[in-house]
Coordinates of C-alpha atoms in Angstrom, one line a residue:
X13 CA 95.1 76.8 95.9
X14 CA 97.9 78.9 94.4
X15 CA 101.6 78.9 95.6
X16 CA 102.0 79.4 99.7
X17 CA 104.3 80.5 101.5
X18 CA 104.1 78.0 104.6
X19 CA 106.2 80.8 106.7
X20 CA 103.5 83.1 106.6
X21 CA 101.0 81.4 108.8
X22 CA 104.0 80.3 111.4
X23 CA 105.4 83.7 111.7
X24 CA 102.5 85.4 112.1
X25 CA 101.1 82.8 115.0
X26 CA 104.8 83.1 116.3
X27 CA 105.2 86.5 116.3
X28 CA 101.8 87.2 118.2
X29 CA 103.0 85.1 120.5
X30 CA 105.9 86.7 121.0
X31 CA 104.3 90.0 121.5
X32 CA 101.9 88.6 124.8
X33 CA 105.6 87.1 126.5
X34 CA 106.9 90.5 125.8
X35 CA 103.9 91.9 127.2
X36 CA 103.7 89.7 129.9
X37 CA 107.4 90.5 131.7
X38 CA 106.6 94.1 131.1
X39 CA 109.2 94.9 129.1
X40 CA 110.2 98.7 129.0
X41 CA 111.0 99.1 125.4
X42 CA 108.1 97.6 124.2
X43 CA 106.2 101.4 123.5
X44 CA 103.1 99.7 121.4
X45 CA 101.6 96.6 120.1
X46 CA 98.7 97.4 118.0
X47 CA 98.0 95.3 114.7
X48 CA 100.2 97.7 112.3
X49 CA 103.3 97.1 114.2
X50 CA 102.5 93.5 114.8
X51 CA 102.5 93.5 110.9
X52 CA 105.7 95.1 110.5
X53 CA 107.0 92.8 112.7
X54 CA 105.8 89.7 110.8
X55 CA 107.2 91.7 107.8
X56 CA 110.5 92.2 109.2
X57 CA 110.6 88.3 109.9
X58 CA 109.3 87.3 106.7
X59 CA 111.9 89.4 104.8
X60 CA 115.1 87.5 106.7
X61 CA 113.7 83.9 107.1
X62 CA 113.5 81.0 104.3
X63 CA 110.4 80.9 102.9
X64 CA 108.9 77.5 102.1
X65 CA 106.9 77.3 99.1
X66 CA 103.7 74.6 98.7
X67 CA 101.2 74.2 95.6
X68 CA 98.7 72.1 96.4
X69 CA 96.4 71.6 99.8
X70 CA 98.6 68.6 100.2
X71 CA 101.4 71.1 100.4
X72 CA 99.6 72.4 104.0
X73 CA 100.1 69.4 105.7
X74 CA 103.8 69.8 106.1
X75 CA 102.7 73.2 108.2
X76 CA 103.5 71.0 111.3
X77 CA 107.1 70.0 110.5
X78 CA 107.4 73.6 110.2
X79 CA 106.6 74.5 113.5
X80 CA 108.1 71.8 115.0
X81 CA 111.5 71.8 113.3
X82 CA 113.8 73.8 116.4
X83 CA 116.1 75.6 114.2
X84 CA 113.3 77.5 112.1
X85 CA 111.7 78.3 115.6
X86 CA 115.3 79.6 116.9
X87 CA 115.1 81.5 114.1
X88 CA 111.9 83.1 114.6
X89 CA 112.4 83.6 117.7
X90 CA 115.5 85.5 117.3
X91 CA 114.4 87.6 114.2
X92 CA 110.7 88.0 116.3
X93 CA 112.6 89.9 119.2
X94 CA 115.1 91.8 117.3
X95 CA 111.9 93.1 115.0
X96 CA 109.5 93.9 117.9
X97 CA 112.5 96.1 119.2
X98 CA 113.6 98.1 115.6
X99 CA 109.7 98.7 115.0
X100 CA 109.2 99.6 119.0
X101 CA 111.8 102.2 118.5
X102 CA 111.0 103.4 114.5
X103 CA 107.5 103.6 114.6
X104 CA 105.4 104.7 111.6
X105 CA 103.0 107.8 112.2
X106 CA 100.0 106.0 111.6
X107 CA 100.6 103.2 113.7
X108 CA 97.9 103.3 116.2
X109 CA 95.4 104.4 113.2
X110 CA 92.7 101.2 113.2
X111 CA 93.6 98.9 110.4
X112 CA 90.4 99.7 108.3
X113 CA 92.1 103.2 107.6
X114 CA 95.1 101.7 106.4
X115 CA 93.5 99.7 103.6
X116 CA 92.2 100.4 99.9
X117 CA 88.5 101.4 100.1
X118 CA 86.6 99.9 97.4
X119 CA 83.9 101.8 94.9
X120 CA 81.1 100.1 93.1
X121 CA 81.8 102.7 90.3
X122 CA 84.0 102.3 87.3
X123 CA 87.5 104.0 88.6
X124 CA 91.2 104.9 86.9
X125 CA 93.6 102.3 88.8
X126 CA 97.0 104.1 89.0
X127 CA 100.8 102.6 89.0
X128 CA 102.7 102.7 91.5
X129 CA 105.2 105.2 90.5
X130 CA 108.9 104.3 91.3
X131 CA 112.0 106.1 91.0
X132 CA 115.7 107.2 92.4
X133 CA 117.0 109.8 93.7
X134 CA 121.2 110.7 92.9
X135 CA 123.8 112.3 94.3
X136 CA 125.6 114.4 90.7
X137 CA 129.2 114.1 92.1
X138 CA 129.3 110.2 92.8
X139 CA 126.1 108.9 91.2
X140 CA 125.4 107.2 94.7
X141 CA 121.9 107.1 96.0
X142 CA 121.0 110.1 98.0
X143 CA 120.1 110.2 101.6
X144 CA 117.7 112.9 102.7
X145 CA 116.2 113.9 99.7
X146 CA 112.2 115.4 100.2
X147 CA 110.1 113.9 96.9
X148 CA 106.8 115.5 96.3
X149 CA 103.9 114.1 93.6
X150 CA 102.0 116.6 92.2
X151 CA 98.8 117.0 89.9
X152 CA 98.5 120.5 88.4
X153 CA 100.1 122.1 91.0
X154 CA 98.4 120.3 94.4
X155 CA 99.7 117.1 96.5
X156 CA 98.5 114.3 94.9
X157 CA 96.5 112.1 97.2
X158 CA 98.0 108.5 98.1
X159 CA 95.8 105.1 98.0
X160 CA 95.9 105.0 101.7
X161 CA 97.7 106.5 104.8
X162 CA 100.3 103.7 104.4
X163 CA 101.6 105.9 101.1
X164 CA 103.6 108.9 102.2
X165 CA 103.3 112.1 99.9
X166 CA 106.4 114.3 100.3
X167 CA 108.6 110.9 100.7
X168 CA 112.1 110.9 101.9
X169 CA 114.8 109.5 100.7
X170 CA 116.7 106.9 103.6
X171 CA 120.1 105.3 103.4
X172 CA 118.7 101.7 103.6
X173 CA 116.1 102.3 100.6
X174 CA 118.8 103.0 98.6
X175 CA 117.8 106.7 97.7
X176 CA 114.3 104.9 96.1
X177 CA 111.1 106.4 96.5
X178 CA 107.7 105.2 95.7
X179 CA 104.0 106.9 95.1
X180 CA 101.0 104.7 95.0
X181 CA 97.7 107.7 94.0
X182 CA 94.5 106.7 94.9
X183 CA 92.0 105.9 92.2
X184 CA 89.9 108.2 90.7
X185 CA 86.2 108.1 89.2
X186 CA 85.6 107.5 86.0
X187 CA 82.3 107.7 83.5
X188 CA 82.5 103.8 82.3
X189 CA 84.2 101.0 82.3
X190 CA 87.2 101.5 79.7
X191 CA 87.5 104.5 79.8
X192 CA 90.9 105.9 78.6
X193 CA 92.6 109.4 79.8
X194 CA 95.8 110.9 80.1
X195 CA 96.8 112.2 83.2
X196 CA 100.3 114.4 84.0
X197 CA 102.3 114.4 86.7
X198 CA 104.9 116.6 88.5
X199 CA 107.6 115.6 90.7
X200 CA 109.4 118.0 93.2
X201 CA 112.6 116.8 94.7
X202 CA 114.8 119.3 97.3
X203 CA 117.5 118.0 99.8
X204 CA 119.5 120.7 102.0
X205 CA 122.9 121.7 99.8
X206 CA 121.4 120.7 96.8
X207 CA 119.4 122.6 94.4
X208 CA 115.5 121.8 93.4
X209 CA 114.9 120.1 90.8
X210 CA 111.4 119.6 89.2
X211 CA 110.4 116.4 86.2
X212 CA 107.1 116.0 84.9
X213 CA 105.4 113.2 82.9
X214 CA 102.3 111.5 81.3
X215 CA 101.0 107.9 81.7
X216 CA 97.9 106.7 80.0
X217 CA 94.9 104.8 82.3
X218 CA 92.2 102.5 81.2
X219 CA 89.0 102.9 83.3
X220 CA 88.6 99.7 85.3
X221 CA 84.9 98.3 86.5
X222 CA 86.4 97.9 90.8
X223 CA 89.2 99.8 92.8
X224 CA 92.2 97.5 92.8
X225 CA 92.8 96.8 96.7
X226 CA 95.7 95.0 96.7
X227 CA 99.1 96.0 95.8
X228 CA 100.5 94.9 92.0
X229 CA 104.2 95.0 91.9
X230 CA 104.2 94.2 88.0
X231 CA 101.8 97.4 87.9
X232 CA 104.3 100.1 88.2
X233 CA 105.8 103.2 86.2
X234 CA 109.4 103.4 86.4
X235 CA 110.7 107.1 86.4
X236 CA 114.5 107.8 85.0
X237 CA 117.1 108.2 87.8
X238 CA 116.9 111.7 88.9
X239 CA 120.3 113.3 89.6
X240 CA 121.0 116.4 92.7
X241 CA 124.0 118.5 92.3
X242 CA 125.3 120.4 94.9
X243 CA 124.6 124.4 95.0
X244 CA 128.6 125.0 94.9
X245 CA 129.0 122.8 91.9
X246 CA 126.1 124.1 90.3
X247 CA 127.2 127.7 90.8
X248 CA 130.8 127.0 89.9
X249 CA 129.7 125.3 86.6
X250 CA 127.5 128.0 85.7
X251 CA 131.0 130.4 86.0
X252 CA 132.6 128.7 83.9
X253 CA 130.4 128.7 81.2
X254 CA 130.3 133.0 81.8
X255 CA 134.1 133.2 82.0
X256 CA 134.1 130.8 78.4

């Protein structure tokens, strides 16, 4: 057995239990509990609660102290409700899509495994993050396609993401395993007050044997911070440089 986090299997029996009480009293704000919101939910936990680490299946058997120690289940409890509510209330569009359609599909031919693609989004006055930006990934001029419906392409920009975005494209077919390519990319970024802006790159991909399924963090393409100016400033600058 790897490293575990013991929270994972007690939040998620928690947090399903949770959902039937709510269910139960028929409470009004509760607007949907199919599997993808359940998950966000046990997400949204996950992401606020100690997690407690084991190595070995020895490690498991502390799984009961876990659920039985009152403050971790206070805990729970409270982040449970106050995650069924946000995700109630901020639902994602493909929410009620069956869980199949949410995941990686899997080829038994050799493919090209993409990166996810990461980058940020600034504001050219302050060098904050920007809220409210529109990013687009592009392929020779067309949206590139994500690898599932849980990827957004256009992607906004939010306040509590920092002004990050993210693209994860779906693999494509290649002739044999190791295969190597080069494939280019276009990003299109436009926010309202704020002129376009467009940045291209290359990446290289090595032809794998299976579709990677599961998300790789330490897979990733970092993109240079991409910087918005205003139209005004933009326009002002671009006088002065005339009247020089």
């Amino acid at each position: 057995m790897n490293v575990h986090n013991l929270m994972e299997e007690v939040v998620v029996y928690r947090v399903n239990q949770l959902y039937e009480q709510v269910k139960e009293v028929n409470a009004t704000w509760l607007t949907c509990d199919c599997e993808n919101c359940r998950l966000d939910t046990i997400s949204y936990v996950l992401n606020r609660i100690h997690p407690k680490y084991v190595v070995s299946g020895r490690g498991v058997l502390h799984a009961r102290d876990v659920m039985e120690d009152p403050q971790v289940k206070a805990d729970i409890d409270a982040l449970g409700i106050e995650g069924i509510r946000i995700v109630s209330t901020t639902k994602r569009p493909f929410h009620s899509t069956p869980r199949k359609e949410c995941t990686v599909q899997a080829s038994e031919d050799p493919v090209f495994n993409y990166p996810t693609i990461q980058g940020t989004i600034l504001e050219g006055s302050t060098f904050e993050p920007l809220t409210g930006a529109t990013v687009t990934l592009k392929q020779k001029g067309e949206l590139v396609e994500m690898a599932d419906m849980t990827w957004a392409n256009p992607i906004h920009t939010y306040q509590s993401t920092k002004g990050t975005y993210s693209f994860w494209p779906r693999a494509t077919p290649a002739k044999k395993d190791g295969e190597t390519k080069k494939v280019s990319f276009t990003i299109d970024v436009s926010c309202p007050g704020y002129d376009d802006i467009t940045y291209s790159f290359d990446t290289t991909l090595t032809a794998e044997s299976v579709v990677r399924g599961e998300l790789d963090t330490t897979i990733s393409l970092k993109i240079m911070d991409l910087v918005m100016f205003k139209s005004e400033i933009k326009n002002d600058m671009d006088r002065m440089i005339v009247a020089e």
